[in-house]
Coordinates of C-alpha atoms and ligand atoms in Angstrom, one line a residue:
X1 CA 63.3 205.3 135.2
X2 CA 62.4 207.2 131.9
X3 CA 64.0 206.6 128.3
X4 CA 65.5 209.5 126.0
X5 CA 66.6 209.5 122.8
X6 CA 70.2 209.5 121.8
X7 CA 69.7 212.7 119.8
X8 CA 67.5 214.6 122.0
X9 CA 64.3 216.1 122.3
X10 CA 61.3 216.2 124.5
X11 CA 60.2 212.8 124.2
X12 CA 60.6 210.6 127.6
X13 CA 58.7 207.3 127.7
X14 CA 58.5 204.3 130.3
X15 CA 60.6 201.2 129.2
X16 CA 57.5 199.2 127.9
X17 CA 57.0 202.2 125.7
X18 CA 60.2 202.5 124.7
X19 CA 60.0 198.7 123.7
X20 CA 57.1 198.7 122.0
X21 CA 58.8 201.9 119.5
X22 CA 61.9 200.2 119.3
X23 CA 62.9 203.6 117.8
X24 CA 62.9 207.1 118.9
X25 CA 60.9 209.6 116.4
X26 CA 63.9 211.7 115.8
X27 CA 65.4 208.4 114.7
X28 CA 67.6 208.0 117.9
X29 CA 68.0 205.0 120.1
X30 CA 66.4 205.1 123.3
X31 CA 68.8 205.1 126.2
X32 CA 67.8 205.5 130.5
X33 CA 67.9 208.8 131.6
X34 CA 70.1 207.6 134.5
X35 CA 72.2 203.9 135.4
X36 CA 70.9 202.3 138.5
X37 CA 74.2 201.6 140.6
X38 CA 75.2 198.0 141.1
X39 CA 75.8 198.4 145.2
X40 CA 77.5 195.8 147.3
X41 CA 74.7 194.3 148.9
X42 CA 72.7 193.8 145.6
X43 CA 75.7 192.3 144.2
X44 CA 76.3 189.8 147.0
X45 CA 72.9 188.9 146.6
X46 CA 73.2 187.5 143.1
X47 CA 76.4 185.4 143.9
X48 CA 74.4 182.4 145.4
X49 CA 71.1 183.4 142.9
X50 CA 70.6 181.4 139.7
X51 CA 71.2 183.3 136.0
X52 CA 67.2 183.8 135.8
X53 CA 67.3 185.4 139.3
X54 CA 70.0 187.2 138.6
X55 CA 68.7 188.9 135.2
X56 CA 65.1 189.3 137.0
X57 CA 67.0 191.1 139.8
X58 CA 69.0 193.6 137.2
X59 CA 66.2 194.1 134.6
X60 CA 63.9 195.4 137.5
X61 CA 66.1 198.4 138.2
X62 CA 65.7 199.5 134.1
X63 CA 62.5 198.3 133.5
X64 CA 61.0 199.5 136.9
X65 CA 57.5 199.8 135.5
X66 CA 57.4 196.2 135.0
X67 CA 56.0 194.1 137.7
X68 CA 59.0 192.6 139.4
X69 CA 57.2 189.2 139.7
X70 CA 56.5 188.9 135.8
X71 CA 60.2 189.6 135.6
X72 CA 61.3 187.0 137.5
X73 CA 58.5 184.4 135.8
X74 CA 59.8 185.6 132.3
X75 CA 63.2 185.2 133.3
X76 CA 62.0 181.7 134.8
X77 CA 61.0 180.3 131.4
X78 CA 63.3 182.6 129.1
X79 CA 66.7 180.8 130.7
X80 CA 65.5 177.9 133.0
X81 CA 62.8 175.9 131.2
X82 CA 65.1 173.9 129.0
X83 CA 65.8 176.3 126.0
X84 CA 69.4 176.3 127.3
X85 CA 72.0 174.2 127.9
X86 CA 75.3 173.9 130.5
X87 CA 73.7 176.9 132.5
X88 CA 72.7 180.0 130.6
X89 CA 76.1 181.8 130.6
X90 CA 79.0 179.8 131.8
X91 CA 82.1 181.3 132.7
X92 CA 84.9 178.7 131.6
X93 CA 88.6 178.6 132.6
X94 CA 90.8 178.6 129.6
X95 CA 94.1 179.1 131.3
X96 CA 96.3 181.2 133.4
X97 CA 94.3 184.4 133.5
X98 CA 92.2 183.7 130.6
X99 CA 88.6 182.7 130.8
X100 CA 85.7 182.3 128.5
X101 CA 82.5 183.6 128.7
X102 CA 79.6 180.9 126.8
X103 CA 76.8 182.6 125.2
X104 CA 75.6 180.0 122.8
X105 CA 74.3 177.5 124.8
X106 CA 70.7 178.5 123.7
X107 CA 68.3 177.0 120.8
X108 CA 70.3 178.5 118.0
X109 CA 73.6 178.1 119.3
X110 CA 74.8 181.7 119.1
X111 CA 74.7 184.9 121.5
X112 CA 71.5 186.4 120.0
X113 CA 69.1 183.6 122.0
X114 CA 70.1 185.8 125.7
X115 CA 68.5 188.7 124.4
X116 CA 65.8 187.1 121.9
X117 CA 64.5 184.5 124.2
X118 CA 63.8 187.0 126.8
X119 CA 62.6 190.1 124.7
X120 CA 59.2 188.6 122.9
X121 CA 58.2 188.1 126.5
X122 CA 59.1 191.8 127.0
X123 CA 57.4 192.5 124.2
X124 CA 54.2 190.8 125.2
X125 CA 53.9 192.4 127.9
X126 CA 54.8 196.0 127.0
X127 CA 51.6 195.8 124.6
X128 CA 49.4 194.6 127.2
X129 CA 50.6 197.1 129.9
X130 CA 50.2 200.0 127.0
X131 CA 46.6 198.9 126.2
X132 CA 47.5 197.5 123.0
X133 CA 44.6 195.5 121.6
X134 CA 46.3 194.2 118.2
X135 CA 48.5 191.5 117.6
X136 CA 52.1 192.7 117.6
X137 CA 53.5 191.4 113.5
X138 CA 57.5 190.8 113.5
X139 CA 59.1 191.1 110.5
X140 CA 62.5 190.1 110.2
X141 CA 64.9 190.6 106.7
X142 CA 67.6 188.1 107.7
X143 CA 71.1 186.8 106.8
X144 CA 71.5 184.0 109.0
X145 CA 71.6 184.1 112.5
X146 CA 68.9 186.4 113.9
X147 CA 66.2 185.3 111.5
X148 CA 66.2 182.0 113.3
X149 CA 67.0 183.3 117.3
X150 CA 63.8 185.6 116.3
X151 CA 61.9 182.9 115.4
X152 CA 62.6 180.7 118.6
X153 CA 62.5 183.6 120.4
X154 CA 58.8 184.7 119.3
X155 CA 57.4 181.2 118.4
X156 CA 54.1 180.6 120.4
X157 CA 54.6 184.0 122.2
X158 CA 51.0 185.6 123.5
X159 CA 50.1 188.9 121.2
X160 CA 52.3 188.6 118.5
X161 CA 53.4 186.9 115.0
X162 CA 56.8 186.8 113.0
X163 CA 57.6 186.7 110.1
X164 CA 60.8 186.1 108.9
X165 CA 62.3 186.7 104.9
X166 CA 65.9 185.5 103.7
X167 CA 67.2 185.2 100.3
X168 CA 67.3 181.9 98.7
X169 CA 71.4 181.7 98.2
X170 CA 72.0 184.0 100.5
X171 CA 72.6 181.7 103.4
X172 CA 73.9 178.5 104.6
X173 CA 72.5 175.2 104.2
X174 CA 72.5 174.5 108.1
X175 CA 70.9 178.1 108.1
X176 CA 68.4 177.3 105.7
X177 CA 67.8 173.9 107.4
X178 CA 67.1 175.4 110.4
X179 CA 64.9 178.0 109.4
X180 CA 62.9 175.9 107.3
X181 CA 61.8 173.6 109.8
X182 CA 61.0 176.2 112.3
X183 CA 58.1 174.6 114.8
X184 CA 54.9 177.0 116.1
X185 CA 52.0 178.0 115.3
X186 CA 52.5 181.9 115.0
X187 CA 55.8 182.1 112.6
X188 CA 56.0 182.2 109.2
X189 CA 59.7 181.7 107.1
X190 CA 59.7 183.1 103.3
X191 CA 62.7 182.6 101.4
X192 CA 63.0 185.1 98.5
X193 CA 64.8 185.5 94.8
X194 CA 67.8 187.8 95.7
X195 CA 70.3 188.5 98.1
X196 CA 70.0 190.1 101.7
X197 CA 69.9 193.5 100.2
X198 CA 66.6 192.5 98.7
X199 CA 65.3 191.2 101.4
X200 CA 66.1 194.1 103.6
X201 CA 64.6 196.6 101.1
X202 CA 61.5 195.0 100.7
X203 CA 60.8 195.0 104.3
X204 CA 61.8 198.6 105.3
X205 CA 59.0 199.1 101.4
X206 CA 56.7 196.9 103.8
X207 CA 57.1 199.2 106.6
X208 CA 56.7 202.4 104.6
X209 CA 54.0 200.9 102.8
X210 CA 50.9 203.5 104.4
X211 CA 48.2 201.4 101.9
X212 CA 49.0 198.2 103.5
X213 CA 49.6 198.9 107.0
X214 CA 46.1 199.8 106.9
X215 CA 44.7 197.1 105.4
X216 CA 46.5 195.1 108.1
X217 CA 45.7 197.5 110.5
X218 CA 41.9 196.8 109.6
X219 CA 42.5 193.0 110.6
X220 CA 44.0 194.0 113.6
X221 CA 47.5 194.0 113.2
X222 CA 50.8 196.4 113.7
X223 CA 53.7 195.6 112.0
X224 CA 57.0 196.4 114.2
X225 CA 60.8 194.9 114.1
X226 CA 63.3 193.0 116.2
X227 CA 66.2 195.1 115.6
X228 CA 69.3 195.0 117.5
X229 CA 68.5 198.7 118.5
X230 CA 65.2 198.1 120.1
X231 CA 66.0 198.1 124.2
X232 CA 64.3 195.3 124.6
X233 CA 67.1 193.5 123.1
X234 CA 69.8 195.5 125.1
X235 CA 69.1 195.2 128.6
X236 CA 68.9 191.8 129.0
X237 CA 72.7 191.7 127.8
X238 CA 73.6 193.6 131.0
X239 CA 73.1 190.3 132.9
X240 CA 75.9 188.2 131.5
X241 CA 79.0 190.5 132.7
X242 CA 77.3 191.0 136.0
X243 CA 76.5 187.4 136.3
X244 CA 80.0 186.4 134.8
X245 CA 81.9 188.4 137.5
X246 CA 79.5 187.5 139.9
X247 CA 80.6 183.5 139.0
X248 CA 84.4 184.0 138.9
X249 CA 84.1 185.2 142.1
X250 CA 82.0 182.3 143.4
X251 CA 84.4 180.5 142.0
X252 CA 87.4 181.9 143.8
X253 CA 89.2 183.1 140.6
X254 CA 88.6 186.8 141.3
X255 CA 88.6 189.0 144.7
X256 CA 86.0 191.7 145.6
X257 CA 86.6 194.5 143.3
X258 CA 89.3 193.0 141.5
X259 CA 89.0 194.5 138.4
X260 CA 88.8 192.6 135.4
X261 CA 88.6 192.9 131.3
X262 CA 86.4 191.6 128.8
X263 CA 86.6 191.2 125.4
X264 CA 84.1 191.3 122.8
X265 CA 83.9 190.0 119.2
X266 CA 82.0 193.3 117.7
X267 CA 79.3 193.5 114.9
X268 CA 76.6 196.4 115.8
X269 CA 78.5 197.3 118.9
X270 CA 75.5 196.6 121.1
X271 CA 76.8 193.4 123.2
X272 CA 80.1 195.5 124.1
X273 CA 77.8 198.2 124.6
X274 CA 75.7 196.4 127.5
X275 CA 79.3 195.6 129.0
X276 CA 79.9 199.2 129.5
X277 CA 76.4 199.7 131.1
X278 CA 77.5 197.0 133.9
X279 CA 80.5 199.1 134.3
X280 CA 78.6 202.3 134.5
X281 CA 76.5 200.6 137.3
X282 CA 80.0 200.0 139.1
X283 CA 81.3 196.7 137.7
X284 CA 84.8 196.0 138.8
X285 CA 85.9 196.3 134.7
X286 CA 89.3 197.4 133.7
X287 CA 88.6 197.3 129.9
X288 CA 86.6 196.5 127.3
X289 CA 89.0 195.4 124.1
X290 CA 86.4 195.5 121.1
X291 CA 87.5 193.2 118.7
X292 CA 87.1 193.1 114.7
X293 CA 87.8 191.2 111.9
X294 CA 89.2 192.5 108.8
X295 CA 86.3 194.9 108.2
X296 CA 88.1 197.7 111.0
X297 CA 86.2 200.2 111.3
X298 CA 85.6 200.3 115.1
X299 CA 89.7 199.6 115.2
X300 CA 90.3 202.8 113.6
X301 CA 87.7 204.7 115.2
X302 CA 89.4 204.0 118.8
X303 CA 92.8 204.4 118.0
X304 CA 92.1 207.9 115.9
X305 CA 88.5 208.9 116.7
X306 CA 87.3 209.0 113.6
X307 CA 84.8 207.2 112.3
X308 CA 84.7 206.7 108.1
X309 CA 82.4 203.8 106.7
X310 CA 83.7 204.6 102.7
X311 CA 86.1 201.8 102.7
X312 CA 86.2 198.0 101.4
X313 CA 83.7 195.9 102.9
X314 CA 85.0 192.6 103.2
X315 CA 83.1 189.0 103.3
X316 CA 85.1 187.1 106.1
X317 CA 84.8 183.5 108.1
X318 CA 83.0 185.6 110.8
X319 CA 79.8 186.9 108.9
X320 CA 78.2 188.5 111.8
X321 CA 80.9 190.8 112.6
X322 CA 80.9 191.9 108.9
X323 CA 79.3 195.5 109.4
X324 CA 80.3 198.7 108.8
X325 CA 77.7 200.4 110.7
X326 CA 77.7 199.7 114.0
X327 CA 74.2 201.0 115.5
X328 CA 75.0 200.8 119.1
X329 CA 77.8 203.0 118.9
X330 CA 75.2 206.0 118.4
X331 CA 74.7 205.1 122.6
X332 CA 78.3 205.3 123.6
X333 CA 78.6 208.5 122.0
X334 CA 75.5 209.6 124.0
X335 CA 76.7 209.0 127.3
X336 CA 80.7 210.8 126.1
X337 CA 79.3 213.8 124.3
X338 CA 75.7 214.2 124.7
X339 CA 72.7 214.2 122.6
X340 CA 73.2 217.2 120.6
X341 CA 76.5 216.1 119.6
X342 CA 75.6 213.0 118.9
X343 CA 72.6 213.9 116.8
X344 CA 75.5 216.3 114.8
X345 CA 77.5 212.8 114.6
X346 CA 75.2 211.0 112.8
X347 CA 73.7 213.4 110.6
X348 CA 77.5 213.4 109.3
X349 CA 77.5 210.0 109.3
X350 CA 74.1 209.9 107.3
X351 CA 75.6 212.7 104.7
X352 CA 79.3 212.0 104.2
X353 CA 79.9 208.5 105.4
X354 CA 81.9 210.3 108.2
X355 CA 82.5 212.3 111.4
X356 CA 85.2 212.3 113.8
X357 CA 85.1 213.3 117.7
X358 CA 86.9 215.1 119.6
X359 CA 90.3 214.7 121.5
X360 CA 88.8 214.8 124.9
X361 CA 85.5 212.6 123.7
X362 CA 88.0 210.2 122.3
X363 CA 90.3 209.9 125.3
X364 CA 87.3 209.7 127.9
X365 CA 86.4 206.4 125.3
X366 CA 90.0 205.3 125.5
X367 CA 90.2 205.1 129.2
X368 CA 87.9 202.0 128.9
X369 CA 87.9 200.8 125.3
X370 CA 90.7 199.4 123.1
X371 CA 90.2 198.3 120.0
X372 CA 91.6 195.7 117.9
X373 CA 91.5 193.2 114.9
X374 CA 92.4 189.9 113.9
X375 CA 92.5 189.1 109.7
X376 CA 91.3 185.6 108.1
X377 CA 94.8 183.8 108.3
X378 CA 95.3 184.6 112.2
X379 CA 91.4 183.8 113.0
X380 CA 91.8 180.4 111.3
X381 CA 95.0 179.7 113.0
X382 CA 93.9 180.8 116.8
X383 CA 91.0 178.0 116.5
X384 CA 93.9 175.6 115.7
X385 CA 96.5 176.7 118.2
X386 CA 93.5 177.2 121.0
X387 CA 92.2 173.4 119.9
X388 CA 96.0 172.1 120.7
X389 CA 96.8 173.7 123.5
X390 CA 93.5 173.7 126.0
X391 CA 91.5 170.8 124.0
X392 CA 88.8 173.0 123.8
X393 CA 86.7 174.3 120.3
X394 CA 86.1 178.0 120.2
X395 CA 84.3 179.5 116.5
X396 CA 85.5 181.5 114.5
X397 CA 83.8 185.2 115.9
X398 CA 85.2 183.8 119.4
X399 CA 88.5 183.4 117.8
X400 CA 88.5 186.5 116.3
X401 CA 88.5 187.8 119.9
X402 CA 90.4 185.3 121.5
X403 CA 93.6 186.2 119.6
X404 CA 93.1 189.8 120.8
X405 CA 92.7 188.6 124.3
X406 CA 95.9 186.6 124.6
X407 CA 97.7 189.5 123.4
X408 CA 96.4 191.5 125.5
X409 CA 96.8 189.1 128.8
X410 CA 100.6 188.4 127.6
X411 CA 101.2 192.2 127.7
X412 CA 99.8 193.3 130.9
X413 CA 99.7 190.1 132.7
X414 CA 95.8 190.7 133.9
X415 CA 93.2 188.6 133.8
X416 CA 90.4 188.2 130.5
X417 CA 87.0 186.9 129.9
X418 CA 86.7 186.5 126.5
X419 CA 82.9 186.8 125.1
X420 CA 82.0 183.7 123.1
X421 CA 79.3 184.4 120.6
X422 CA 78.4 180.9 118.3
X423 CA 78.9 177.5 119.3
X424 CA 81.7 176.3 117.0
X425 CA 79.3 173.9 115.7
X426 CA 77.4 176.6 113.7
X427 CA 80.5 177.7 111.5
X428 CA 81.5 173.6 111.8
X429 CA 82.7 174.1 108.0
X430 CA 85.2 176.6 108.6
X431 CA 86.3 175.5 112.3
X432 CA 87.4 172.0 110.4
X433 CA 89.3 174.2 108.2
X434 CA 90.9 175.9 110.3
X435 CA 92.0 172.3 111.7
X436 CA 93.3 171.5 108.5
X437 CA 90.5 168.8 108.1
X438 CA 88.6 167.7 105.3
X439 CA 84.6 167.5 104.9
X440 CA 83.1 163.7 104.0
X441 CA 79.6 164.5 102.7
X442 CA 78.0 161.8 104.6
X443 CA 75.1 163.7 106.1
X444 CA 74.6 166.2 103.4
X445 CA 74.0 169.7 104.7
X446 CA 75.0 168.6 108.2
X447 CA 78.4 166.7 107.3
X448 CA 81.3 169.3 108.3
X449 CA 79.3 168.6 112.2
X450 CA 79.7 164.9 112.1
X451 CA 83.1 165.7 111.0
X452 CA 84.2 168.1 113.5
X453 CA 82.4 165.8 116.5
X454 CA 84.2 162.0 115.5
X455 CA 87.6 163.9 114.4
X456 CA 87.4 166.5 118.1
X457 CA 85.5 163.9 119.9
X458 CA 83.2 166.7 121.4
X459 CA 79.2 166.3 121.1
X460 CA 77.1 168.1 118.4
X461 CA 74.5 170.6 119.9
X462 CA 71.1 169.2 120.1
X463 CA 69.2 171.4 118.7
X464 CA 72.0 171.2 115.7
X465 CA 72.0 167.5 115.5
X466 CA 67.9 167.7 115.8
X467 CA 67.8 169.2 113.2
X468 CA 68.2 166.1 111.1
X469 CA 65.0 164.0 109.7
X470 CA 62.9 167.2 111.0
X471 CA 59.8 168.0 108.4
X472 CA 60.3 170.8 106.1
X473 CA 57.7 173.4 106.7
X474 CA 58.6 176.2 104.5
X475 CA 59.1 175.7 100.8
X476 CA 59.5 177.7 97.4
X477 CA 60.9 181.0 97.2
X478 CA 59.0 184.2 96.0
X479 CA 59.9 187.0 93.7
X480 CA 60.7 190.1 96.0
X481 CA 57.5 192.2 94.6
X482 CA 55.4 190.0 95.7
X483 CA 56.5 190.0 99.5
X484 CA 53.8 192.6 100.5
X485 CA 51.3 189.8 99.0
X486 CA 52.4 187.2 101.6
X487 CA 51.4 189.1 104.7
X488 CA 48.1 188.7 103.7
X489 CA 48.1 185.0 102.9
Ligands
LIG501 C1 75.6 189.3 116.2 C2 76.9 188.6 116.5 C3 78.0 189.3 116.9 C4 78.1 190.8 117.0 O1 77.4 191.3 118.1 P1 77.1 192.9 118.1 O2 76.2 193.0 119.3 O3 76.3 193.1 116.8 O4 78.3 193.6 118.3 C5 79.2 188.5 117.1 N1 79.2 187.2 117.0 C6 78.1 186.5 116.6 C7 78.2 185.0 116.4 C8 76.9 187.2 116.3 O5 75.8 186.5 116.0

């Protein structure tokens, strides 16, 4: 299996190359030069196989030139040693043909710990099987939830330090808490004066920075990122919908083939975008319904087919869906209209803001996607109306996609898996909102999760409620011109 970029070109590299880039040098996304097919006998031989198994068995077929027996001891550690809770990826039964699909039973308690607590091990690897001899140095600008999944993800990890930069009122005080107690021996948190924007820039200035990457060089470093974009962080998302159908029908809710729908509260587009992979490799999928909150862009785009970022950006109750570029689309567009097209797509999208696609390129997208969103009001009140009728807690990203689900199973009478990204315990603040309950203060930063556990009766995460009489590490916040300075510290 070889890796291409998005836009095209001659370049074709082996996964662990394509890892180690992260991105392509025409600035495309790297993307398999063909999908491995999901056959009958390798899917009945996941249905009795663990989640670690199963991912070991599917990452093999992309990343062929890693040794399937690493694989399956990464896999091993990544999703069975503890880190997660409840199973990796249950599949819960909400109701009459709706189901939820758990992703946040890891460290962090939301969906980026399937991909980040496998990928540094990919990572690792990748550098030793391409001769790297320098340590590997993450850095990470950050406004919340993947500065600390990176962290967990990379902490201790062979070949490689991380070092992760968020602005000092720029997050939340469970996000700061978590963050600044972060345990291991290779990471490194910095808070900085600004907002996220600042934080961003003075990375990407670190990056470009040719003085200091030598200097770091010279004591044997390479900087590189954990972006969303990087592979690495992709495949391992495959798993969940293969593993997902693979447990409905263990558990006698679905038939052979029977042909389900997912949906997906969306962000960068690239969890949704490792459902449509699993369908590409012949997963039984009806649809994929891509939700949004009020920031709609991906709405619009699959109703009209045009794409158009100049427009409000709003600040909603579901911060990691508040993006109004969505990286991973740039791979979906591959696969419909090819890489020269594409490359024309987001050079548009660069220069104007915009580009739109064409009838038959959005039509071939509409035969497996819908799109749709849910505003602040109706997000707040699904958590509410989901809490009275089935007992159970979703957050407010799940909500977001819930509501889209229900009207989608009331409609066609079909069955759902909604994709649940955060424990509801990490937006506790607003999921006691939305049950129209007030906060006490009695455990400062950590209050609204006491709250919502005596008032729901449902237990606080532990590696939430840990967090609690855990040392500060990481103190003090720098001025953003002197972030270069701190890599050398
Ligand atoms: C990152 C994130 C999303 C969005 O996922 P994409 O892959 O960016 O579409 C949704 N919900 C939560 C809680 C997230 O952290």
């Amino acid at each position: 299996m070889k890796y291409v970029s998005t836009r095209g070109g001659i370049e074709t590299l082996s996964s662990a190359m394509a890892i180690k880039k992260g991105i392509a040098d025409n600035g495309g996304l790297y993307v398999p030069d063909h999908i491995p097919l999901l056959t009958d006998t390798l899917f009945e031989k996941l249905v009795p196989m663990s989640y670690a198994e199963r991912a070991a068995e599917i990452l093999s077929l992309f990343l062929d030139d890693y040794d399937k027996t690493s694989l399956l001891s990464d896999c091993l550690r990544a999703y069975e040693s503890g880190a997660f809770t409840d199973g990796a990826a249950p599949t819960v039964r909400f109701g009459e043909n709706k189901y939820v699909l758990e992703l946040f039973h890891g460290p962090t308690c939301a969906f980026k710990d399937m991909a980040l607590q496998i990928m540094p091990r990919l990572l690792s690897r990748a550098l030793k099987m391409t001769g790297e001899k320098r340590t590997a140095y993450i850095l990470v600008a950050t406004s919340g939830d993947t500065g600390k999944a990176a962290l967990e993800g990379y902490r201790d990890v062979e070949g490689v330090r991380i070092k992760v930069f968020y602005p000092e009122d720029g997050v939340s005080d469970i996000q700061k808490l978590q963050m600044s107690t972060q345990e291991g021996g290779n990471v490194s948190v910095q808070a900085i004066e600004g907002n996220f924007d600042d934080a961003q820039n003075g990375v990407k200035k670190i990056f470009a920075d040719a003085e200091l990457n030598a200097e770091l060089r010279g004591k044997g470093y390479i900087l590189t990122s954990a972006n969303s974009i990087n592979w690495g962080r992709l495949a391992p998302q495959i798993v969940y919908y293969i593993s997902s159908y693979a447990d409905l029908y263990k558990q006698g809710e679905i038939k052979l083939g029977e042909k389900i729908t997912f949906c997906v509260p969306t962000g960068n587009f690239g969890n949704i975008f490792a459902g449509y992979l699993a369908y590409r490799m012949g997963l039984p999928v009806k649809r994929f319904i891509c939700a949004s909150n009020m920031n709609n862009i991906l709405t619009d785009f699959l109703d009209t087919g045009v794409y158009d970022r100049n427009r409000e950006f709003y600040q909603t109750v579901s911060p990691s869906m508040d993006i109004l570029i969505s990286s991973n689309l740039e791979r979906l567009l591959y696969f419909v209209s090819g890489p020269r097209k594409t490359a024309e797509y987001m050079k548009q999208l660069s220069e104007t803001g915009r580009y739109g696609i064409s009838a038959n390129e959005l039509s071939e997208i509409q035969s497996v996607f819908t799109g749709g969103y849910t505003d602040e009001e109706e997000t707040l009140s699904e958590i509410k109306t989901v809490f009275k009728e089935t007992g159970k807690l979703i957050d407010t990203h799940t909500a977001v996609a819930y509501r889209q689900a229900e009207k989608y199973a009331y409609e066609t009478g079909e069955k759902v898996v909604t994709v649940s990204t955060a424990s509801p315990y990490k937006f506790a603040a607003d999921v006691l909102k939305a049950l129209g309950k007030k906060q006490s203060f009695t455990h400062g930063a950590l209050s609204p999760l006491y709250d919502l556990s005596s008032y729901t009766g449902t237990e606080i995460p532990a590696p939430l409620a840990k967090l609690e009489g855990k040392a500060i590490r990481f103190s003090g916040a720098v001025n953003k011109a002197d972030m270069p300075a701190t890599l050398l510290d």
